[in-house]
Each structure stands twice: as C-alpha cells, then as structure tokens.
XYZ file of C-alpha atoms in Angstrom:
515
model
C -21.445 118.397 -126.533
C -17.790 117.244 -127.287
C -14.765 117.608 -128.713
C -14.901 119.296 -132.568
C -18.949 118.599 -132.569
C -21.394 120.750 -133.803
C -22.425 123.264 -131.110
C -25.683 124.717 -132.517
C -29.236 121.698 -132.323
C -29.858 121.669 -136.556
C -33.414 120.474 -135.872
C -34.491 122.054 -132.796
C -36.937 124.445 -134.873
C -38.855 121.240 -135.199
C -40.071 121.124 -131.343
C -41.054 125.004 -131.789
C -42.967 124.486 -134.914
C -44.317 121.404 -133.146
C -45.315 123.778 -129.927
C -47.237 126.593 -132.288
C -49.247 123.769 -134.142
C -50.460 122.171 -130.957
C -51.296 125.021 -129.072
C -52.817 126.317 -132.322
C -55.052 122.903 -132.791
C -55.711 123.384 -128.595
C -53.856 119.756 -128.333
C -55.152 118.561 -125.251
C -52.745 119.115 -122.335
C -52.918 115.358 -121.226
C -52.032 114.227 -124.440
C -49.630 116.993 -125.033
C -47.631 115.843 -121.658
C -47.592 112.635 -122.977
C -46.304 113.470 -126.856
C -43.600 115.353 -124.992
C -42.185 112.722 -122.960
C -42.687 109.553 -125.075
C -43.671 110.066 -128.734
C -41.694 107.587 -129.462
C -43.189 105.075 -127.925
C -46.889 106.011 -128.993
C -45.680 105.474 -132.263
C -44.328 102.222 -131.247
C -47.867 101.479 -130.690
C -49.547 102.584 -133.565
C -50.657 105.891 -131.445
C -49.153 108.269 -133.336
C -51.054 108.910 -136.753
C -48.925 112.345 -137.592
C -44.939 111.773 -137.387
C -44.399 115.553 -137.113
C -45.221 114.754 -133.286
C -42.114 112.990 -132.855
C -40.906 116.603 -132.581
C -42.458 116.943 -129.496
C -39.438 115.095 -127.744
C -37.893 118.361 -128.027
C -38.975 118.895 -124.817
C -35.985 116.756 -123.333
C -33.919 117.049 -125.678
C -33.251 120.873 -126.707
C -31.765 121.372 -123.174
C -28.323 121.761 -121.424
C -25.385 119.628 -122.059
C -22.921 118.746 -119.956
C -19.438 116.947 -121.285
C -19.139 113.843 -120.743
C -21.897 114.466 -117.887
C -24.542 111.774 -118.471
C -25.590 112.068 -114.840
C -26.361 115.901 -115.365
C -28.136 115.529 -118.174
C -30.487 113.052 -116.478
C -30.824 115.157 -113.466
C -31.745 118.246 -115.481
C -34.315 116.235 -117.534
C -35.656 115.269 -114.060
C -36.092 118.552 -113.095
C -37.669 120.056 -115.852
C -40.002 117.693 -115.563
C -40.693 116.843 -112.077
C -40.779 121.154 -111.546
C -42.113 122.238 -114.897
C -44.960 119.545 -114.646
C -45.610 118.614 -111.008
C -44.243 121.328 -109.279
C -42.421 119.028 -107.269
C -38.703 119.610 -106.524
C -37.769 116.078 -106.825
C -33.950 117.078 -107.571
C -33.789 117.744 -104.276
C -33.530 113.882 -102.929
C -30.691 112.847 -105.220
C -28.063 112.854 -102.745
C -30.488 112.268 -99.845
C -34.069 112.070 -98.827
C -36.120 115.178 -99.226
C -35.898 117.683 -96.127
C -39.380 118.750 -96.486
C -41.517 117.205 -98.890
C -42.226 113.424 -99.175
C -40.258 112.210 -101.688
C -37.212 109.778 -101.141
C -34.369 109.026 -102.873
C -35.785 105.904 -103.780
C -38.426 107.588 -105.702
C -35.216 110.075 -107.611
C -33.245 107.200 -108.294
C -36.700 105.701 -109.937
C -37.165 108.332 -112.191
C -33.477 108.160 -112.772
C -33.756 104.681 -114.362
C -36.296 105.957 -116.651
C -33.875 108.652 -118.245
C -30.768 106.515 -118.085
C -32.962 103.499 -120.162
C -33.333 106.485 -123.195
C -30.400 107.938 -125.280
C -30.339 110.104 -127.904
C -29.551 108.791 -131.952
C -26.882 110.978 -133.652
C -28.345 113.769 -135.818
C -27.762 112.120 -138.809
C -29.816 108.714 -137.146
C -32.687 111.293 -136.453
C -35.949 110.390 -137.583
C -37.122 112.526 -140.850
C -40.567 114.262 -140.382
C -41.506 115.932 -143.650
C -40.292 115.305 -146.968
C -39.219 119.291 -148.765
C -40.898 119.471 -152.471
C -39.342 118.234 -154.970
C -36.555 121.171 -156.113
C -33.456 122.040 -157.488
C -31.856 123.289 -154.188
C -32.737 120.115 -152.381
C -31.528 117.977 -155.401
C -28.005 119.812 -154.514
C -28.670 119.548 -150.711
C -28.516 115.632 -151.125
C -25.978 115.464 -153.427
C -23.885 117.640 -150.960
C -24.606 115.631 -148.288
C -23.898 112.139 -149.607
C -20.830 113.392 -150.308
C -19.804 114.445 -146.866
C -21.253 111.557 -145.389
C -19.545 109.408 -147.970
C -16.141 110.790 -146.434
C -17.142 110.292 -143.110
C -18.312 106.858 -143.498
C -15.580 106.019 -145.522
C -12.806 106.845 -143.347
C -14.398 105.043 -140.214
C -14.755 102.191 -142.415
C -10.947 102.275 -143.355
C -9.850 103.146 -140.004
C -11.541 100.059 -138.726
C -9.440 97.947 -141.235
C -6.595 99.520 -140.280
C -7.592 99.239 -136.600
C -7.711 95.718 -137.176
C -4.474 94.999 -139.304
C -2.468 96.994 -136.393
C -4.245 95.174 -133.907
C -3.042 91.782 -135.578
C 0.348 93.110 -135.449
C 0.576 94.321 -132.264
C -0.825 91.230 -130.480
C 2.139 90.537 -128.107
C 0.921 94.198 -126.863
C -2.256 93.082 -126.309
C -1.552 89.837 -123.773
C 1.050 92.460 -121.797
C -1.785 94.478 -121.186
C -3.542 91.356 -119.713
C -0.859 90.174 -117.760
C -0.325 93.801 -116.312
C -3.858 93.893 -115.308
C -3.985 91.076 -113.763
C -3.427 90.897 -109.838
C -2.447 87.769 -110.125
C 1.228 88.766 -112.101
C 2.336 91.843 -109.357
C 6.064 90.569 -110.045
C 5.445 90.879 -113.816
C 3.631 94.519 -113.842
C 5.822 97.554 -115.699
C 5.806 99.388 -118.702
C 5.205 97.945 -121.867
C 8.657 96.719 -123.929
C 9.731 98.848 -126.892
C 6.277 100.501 -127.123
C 4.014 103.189 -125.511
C 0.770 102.391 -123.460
C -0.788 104.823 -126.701
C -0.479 101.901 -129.090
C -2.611 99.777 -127.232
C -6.548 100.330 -128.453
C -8.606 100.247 -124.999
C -11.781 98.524 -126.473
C -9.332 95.837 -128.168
C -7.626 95.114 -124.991
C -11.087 94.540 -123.045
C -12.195 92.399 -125.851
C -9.212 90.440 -125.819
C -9.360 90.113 -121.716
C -13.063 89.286 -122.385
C -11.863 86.324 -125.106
C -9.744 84.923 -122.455
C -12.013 85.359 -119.869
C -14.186 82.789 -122.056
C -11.970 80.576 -122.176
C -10.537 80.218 -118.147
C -13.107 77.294 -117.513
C -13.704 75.535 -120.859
C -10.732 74.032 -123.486
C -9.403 76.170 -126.330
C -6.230 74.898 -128.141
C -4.542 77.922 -128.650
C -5.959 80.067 -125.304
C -5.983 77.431 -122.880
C -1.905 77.475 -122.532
C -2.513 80.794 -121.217
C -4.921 79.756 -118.312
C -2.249 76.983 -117.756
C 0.491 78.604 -117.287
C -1.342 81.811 -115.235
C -2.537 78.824 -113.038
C 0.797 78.565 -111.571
C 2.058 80.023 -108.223
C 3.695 83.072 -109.075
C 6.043 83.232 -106.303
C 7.685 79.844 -107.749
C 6.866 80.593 -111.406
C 10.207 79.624 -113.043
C 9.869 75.995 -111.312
C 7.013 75.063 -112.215
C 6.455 76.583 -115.407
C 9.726 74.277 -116.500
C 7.684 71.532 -114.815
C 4.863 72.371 -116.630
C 6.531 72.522 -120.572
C 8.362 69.452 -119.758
C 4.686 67.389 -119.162
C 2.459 69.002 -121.693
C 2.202 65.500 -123.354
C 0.731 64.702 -119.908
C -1.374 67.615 -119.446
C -3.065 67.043 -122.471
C -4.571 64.018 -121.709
C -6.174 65.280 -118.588
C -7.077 68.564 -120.193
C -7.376 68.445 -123.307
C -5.547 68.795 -126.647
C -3.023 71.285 -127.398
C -2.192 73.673 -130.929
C 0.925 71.704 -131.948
C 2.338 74.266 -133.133
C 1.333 75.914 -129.589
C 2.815 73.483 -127.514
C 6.074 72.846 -129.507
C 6.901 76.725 -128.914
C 6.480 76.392 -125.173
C 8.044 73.195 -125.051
C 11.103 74.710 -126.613
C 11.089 77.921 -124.519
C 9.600 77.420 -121.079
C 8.580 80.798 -119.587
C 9.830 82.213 -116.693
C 6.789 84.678 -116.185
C 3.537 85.318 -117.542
C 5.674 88.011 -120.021
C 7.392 85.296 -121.688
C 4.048 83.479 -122.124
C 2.612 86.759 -123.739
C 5.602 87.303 -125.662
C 5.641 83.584 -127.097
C 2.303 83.139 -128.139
C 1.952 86.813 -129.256
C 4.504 86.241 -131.646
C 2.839 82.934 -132.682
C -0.158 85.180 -133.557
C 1.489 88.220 -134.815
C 4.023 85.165 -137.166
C 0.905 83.575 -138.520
C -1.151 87.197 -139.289
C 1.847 88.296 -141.508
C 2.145 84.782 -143.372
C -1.551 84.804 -144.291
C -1.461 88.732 -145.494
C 1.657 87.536 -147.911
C -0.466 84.439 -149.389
C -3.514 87.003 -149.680
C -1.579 89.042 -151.252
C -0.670 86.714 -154.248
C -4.361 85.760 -153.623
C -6.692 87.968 -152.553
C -9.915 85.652 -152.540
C -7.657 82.806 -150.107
C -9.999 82.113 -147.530
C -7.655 79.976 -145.295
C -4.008 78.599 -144.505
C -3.768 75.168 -145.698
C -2.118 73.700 -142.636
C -4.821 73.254 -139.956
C -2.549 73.986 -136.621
C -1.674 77.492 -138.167
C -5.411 77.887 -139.216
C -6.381 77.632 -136.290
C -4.478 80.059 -134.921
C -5.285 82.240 -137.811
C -9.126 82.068 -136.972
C -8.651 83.432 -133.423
C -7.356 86.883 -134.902
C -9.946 86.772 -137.912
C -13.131 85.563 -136.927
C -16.007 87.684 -135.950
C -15.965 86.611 -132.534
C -12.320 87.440 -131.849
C -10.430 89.165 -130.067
C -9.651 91.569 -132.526
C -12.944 91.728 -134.475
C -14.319 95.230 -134.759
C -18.009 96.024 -135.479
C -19.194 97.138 -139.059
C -21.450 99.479 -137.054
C -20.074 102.738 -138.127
C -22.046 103.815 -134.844
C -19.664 102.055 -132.492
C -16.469 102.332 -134.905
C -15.153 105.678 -132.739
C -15.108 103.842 -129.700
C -12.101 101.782 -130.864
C -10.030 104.627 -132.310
C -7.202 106.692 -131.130
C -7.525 110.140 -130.277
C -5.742 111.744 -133.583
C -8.314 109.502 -135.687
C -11.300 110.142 -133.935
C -10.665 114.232 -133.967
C -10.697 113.424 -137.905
C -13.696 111.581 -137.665
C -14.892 114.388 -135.698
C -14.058 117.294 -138.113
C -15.608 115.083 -141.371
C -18.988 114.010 -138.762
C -18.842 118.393 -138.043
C -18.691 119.081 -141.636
C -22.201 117.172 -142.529
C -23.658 118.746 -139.326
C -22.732 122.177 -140.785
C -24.758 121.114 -143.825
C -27.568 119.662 -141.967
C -27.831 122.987 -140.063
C -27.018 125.707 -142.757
C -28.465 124.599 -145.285
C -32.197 125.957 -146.425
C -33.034 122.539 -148.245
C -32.441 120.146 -145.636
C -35.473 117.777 -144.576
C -36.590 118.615 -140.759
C -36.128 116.022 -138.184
C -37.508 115.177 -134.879
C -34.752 115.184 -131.872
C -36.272 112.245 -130.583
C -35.394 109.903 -127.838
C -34.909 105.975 -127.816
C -35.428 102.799 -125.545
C -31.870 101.573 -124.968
C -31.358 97.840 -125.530
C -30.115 96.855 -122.510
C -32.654 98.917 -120.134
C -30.704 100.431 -117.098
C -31.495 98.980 -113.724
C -31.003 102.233 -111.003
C -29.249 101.926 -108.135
C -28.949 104.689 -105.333
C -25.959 106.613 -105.931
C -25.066 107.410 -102.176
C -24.252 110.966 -101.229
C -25.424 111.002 -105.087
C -22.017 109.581 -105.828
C -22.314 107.058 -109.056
C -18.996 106.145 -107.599
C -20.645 104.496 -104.274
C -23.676 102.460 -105.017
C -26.272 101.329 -102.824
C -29.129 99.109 -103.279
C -31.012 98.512 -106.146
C -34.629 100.295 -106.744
C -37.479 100.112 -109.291
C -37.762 102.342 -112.373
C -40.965 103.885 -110.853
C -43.323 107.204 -110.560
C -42.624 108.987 -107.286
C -44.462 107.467 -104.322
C -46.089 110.395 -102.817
C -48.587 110.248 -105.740
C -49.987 106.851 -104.071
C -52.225 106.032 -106.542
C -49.676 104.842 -108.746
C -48.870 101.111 -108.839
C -45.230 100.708 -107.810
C -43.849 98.315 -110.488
C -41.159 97.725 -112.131
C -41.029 99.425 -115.857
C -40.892 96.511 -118.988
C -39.833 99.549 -121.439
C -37.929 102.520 -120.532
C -40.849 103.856 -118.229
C -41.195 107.297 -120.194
C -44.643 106.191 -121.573
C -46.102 104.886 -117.917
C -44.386 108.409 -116.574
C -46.653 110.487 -118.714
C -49.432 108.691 -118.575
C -49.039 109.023 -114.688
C -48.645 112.639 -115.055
C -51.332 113.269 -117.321
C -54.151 111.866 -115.845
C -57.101 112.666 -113.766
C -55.844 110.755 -110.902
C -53.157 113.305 -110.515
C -55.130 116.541 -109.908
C -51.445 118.247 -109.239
C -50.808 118.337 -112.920
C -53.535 120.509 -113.568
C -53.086 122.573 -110.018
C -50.021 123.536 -111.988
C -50.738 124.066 -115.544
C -53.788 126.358 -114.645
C -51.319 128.167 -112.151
C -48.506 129.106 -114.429
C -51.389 130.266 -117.050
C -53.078 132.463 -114.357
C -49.547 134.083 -113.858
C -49.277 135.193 -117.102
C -52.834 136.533 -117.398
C -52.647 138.631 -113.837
C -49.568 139.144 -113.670
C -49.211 137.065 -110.230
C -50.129 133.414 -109.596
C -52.593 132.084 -107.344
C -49.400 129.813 -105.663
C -46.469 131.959 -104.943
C -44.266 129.475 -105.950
C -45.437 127.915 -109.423
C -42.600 125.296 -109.674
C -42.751 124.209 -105.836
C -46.055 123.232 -104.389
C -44.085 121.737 -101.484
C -44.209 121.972 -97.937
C -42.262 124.971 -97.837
C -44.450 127.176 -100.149
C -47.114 129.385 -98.924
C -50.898 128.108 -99.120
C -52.204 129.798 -101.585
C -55.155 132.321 -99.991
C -57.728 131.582 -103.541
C -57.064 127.684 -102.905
C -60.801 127.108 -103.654
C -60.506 129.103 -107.189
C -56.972 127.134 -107.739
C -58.991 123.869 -107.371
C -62.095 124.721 -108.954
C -60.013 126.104 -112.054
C -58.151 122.451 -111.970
C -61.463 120.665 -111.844
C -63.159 122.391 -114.187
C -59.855 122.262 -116.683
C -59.830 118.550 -116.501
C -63.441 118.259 -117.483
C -63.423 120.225 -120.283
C -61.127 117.684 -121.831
C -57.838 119.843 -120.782
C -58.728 122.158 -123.498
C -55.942 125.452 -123.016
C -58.954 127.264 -125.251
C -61.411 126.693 -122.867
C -59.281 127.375 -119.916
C -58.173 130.695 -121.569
C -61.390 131.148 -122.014
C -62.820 130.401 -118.919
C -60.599 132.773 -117.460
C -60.578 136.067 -119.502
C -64.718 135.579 -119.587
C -64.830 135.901 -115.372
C -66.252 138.856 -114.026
C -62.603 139.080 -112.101
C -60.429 138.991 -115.199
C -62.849 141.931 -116.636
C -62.540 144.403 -113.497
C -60.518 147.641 -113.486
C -57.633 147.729 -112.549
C -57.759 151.651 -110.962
C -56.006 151.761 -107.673
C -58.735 152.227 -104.828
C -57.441 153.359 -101.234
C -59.845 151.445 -99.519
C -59.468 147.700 -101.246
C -55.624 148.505 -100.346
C -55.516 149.432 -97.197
C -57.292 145.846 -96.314
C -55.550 143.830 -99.015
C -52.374 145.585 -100.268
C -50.688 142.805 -102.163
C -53.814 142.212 -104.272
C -54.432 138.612 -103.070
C -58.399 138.543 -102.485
C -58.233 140.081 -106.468
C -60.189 143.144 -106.176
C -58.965 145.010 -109.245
C-alpha cells in the first residue's frame, strides 16, 4: 500500500453490498461480468442508470497489494479473472508460452495492456454512490473532514511554493545535475560542490533536462549558450571554449541573438568545463530570482523586472512552462517532494483516511477503476522481465477464443474484455459459472478442476450434463435463479444420499451421481 498509508479499503463494504443486491435482484451473470470489470465505462456510455453499480469494480480492486509492485498487481488481476471467469490459467504464459494449453505470451501481454491502461483514483477522488440523510452526525462528519483535508491540501500547496522558491535558489544545482548526466562531460562527472545529491528534487532535475532538451535544436537566448558551449570537444574544452567567448559577437549572427546580460558573463569568464558553464549561468538565474523576490517584496502585485535582458531571464524560472514550474495538481504535488515532506503529507493524507474509514456518517463510495490518459501500449516483458522488452503486441482477448476479432483496443479494453467474456459466443464462461455452482450444491464439481479447464485437467465423466447445464443457463437469460433452480428441481439433486454397497462397488467416487 505504502509508506504511512491507510492499511484497511474504507469503502470496500460497497462491492459486498453491491454483490447481495445483485444476486438478490438475480442480475444476469452476463451483465454482472461485465459491471464487474468495466462499470465505469458503461457509465461512460450512458449504460449505467444506478451509480451504486460502480461498486461492482470491487471486483479488481479489493485485492492484494504489492509495494511499489504495479506488475503484481496486474498479474493478480489477470488471474482472478482469466481463472475465476474462464478457467483458464493464463498467468501461466507471462514469462513464456503456455506448456500445455494454447495460450501465448502474446495473448498475456494483451491482457496486460488492458490492466496497465486502468489505475486506481485516491480514496478521497472516489466516486460517491449514495448521499446519507440529512443528520447531525454527518453535519459533523463533513465538518471533520474539511478540516483534515484542509491541512492536507494546504501543506502540499505550501510545500509546492516552497519547492519552487528552493528550486530558484538552488539552480546552479540543477545544471550540475545535467552536466553529470550527461555522457558527453565524463571529465566533468563528481559530486556535487558544497551540497548533497538530497537537495536536488528528482522531478525538477528531469524537467529542467527536459527544458534544455527543447531547446538543443531551436534558438533560446538564455539556454542556447548552454548547447554552445556542450557542443564543444571535450577533450580540448579549455581551447575552444576561450575561442568560443572571444567570437560570440560572431556566433550570433550565424545563430542567433544572445541574453546580453548572458553573453557579457561568459565573455568575461570563459569556462573551462561544462561546470563553469553551470556555475555561471546558474548564478545568473539564482542573481536575478533573489532581485525580483526583494522588489516583490516592497511590491507584492510587481508582475515583472523592468529591464528586459534580466526579464527574460526571470521568465525562464517563473513561467508555467519552466523548468522549475510545479503543477497546482495537488494529485501530482508528492511526486516533487522530499522524503521528510512527503511522510508529512502522508501522516495528514492517513489522518482523513482514518475518518473516511471510522467514521459511521461517511458517504459510501465505489472503488472504481479509470482509463489512463495516455493508454499503455504492452510490450513482451521477456523471461517476464519489464527490464528486457521485446516486441510490441495488441491490447487484445486471448486468441484461443478465435471468435474474437484481434484488434487493437481504442479505450482501455476492459469494456471489449467483458463483453468477450460474457457472451454466448464464449460457451466457456458458462461451462464455468454452472461448474463452481454445482460444487457447492453436491459437494463435488462436475470438472475436477473448476479454475483450470486446461489440457491438463481431467475430462469431466457428466460432460453432456456440464454442457447441457451451460446451454440451458445461457438461454434462460443467465438467470442464477433459474439455474439454482434448475438444479435443486432434478430428480438427481432430490435422491438420497444413503450409502448403497452395490452403486459403490461400481462407482466409488460418486461420479455417475447415484445418491
């Protein structure tokens, strides 16, 4: 789960109170494979006329964690499914093809892109199902619970200022990191100068090698010195870099024009490596973020320096698509913390989960699932190793159920995954479903092994009953009822069950049900 996070699910009562009120309304078992996999996106649709039935999602969701595990996760919710609905032990072909039954690990790493194109919204993101009455306990309940939040939020929200101010600061930090992660600069690589690697926000420093990156073919004023100067061959650096200072007149015209203030800094100090380029213009930055902060401070509405060359270097450190931007998404706020900051964000974000979960008033919520934005495009992890990727596949339903199109998912694929498990194309769903419910009414089911109808599991000897049970489920609408029904109504469900020496002696194990 994490780090100082609520343990305990606050809402996963929701999915059970979901599971009695559908069995109890005999929810047809099509449409109840398809609620549970992709409520969501029926209600997306317009499919989905009662929003308690986003609950449903419960089914993936109120399951194992594993730390930091995102791969296990997935491969869990593919086995629950692929086993609990298909009897199919698809798990099997993640780290190579199937040994027995037809499935590849084409058809894994399929299903694979489905899960990894869903995540989960924080519990306090969580769609609300049910409004309580009107009361004086959930009148305190809210109040309570804006006022947790209200700490919570606003301490991101202030980090991220802080985050920012530091960040400002500390920019000479920042373009060491670049030029020690850049193979380019071996000769210049080493620990940082005065300060520990700690100070350095990760996400800042890959958004301020992703601002230069920007810049490496087209002309910035203030970041194109940098590409200049990390042009140079490194072996004969201190040459050419006092080449370079003594021409930027001459470099200008053929690249463009340079921040005077920029260029009169190098001009006075050629570098002698890419340090003393970071170090230079860093403190350019870092000079010009402290001057503005003292005018704001005698005016706190100034929106800008009044000499352009230092505005402009101003603007790369404050504007929204800088550097050193953070997002207002309190969301994405953690990711640019430190550790010590984020276990207090974690302790205030625990505190309104306690309340969610111990308190009596709180509104239920569905644990839902969500399309990602940027839909993940599966590759095959070889040897099931994310580390070693191999080519690219389809998000796709497993082949050896051929009459499925093979194409290539627009959403997630959750939705087209149901809808090719529930269906009357698939006769396997129902071999399964009727299976597990036989189980429970005899105390032994028809197929040995009621998550693995594979090639390694015994025929069952009542196939004929199996499939005429399936058929006759299917046509009745998938009604449990009627299947319930249809069962405890048979002449074989209402036999005896007295031992007689005879029956056993031919059929000891029970399997031609004679009592």
């Amino acid at each position: 789960i994490g780090v100082g996070r609520e343990i305990r699910y606050p809402f996963s009562y929701t999915y059970r109170d979901y599971l009695i009120r559908a069995l109890n309304e005999d929810r047809p078992y099509d449409r109840f494979i398809i609620e549970q996999l992709a409520a969501d996106r029926l209600q997306a649709r317009g499919e989905l006329k009662d929003e308690r039935n986003l609950a449903a999602m419960g089914f993936l969701t109120v399951g194992r964690r594993f730390i930091n595990r995102e791969q296990e996760i997935i491969d869990d919710r593919i086995d629950v499914v692929t086993r609990g609905l298909l009897g199919l032990t698809v798990s099997c072909a993640r780290c190579h093809d199937h040994k027995y039954d037809p499935i590849s690990m084409k058809d894994y790493y399929g299903l694979y892109g489905v899960f990894a194109s869903s995540d989960e919204p924080d519990d306090h993101q969580l769609p609300v199902i049910g409004q309580p009455p009107a009361s004086k306990a959930y009148e305190a309940y809210k109040t309570e619970l804006a006022k947790r939040e209200k700490a919570m939020f606003d301490y991101l929200r202030a980090t991220r200022v802080k985050a920012m101010a530091e960040a400002r600061s500390r920019t000479t930090l920042y373009l060491y990191e670049l030029v020690r992660h850049d193979g380019r600069f071996k000769a210049s690589r080493g620990p940082l100068p005065g300060e520990q690697p700690t100070k350095v926000r990760r996400r800042v420093g890959e958004q301020w090698h992703a601002w230069m990156h920007r810049w490496a073919r087209r002309h910035h004023e203030v970041a194109s010195i940098w590409h200049w100067y990390a042009g140079l061959n490194h072996q004969r650096f201190v040459t050419e870099a006092a080449q370079l200072s003594q021409q930027l007149d001459e470099e200008e015209k053929r690249r463009g024009e340079l921040n005077p203030i920029v260029k009169a800094a190098f001009k006075a100090s050629p570098p002698k490596s890419m340090k003393d380029v970071a170090d230079t213009l860093g403190k350019l930055f870092e000079q010009t973020a402290a001057e503005f902060e003292a005018e704001r401070k005698k005016n706190a509405k100034l929106p800008a320096l009044p000499d352009p060359s230092r505005e402009a270097i101003r603007r790369v450190l404050y504007d929204r698509d800088g550097p050193v931007f953070i997002t207002e998404d309190v969301a994405q706020i953690p990711r640019f913390i430190f550790r010590n900051e984020r276990n207090h964000y974690r302790n205030l974000e625990k505190k309104v989960d306690q309340h969610r979960v111990s308190s009596p008033a709180a509104p239920p919520r569905a644990m839902v699932m969500r399309d990602k934005t940027n839909l993940y495009e599966p590759v095959i992890f070889l040897r099931g190793n994310i580390g070693r990727r191999g080519p690219r596949v389809p998000r796709r339903f497993p082949q050896l159920l051929s009459f499925i199109d093979d194409k290539h998912y627009r959403t997630s694929g959750r939705l087209e995954l149901a809808q090719a498990i529930a269906t009357n194309k698939n006769p396997l769903t129902a071999r399964v479903f009727v299976n597990r419910v036989w189980l429970h009414h005899f105390g032994q089911p028809l197929v040995a092994t009621p998550s693995d109808f594979g090639a390694r599991s015994n025929e069952p000897v009542q196939r004929n009953l199996l499939d005429h049970l399936a058929h006759a489920f299917m046509q009745d609408g998938w009604s449990i009822k009627r299947l319930h029904k249809r069962i405890m109504m048979s002449n074989t469900w209402q036999q005896v069950s007295l031992h007689r020496s005879e029956a056993a002696g031919v059929d000891a194990e029970n399997q031609l049900i004679w009592r």
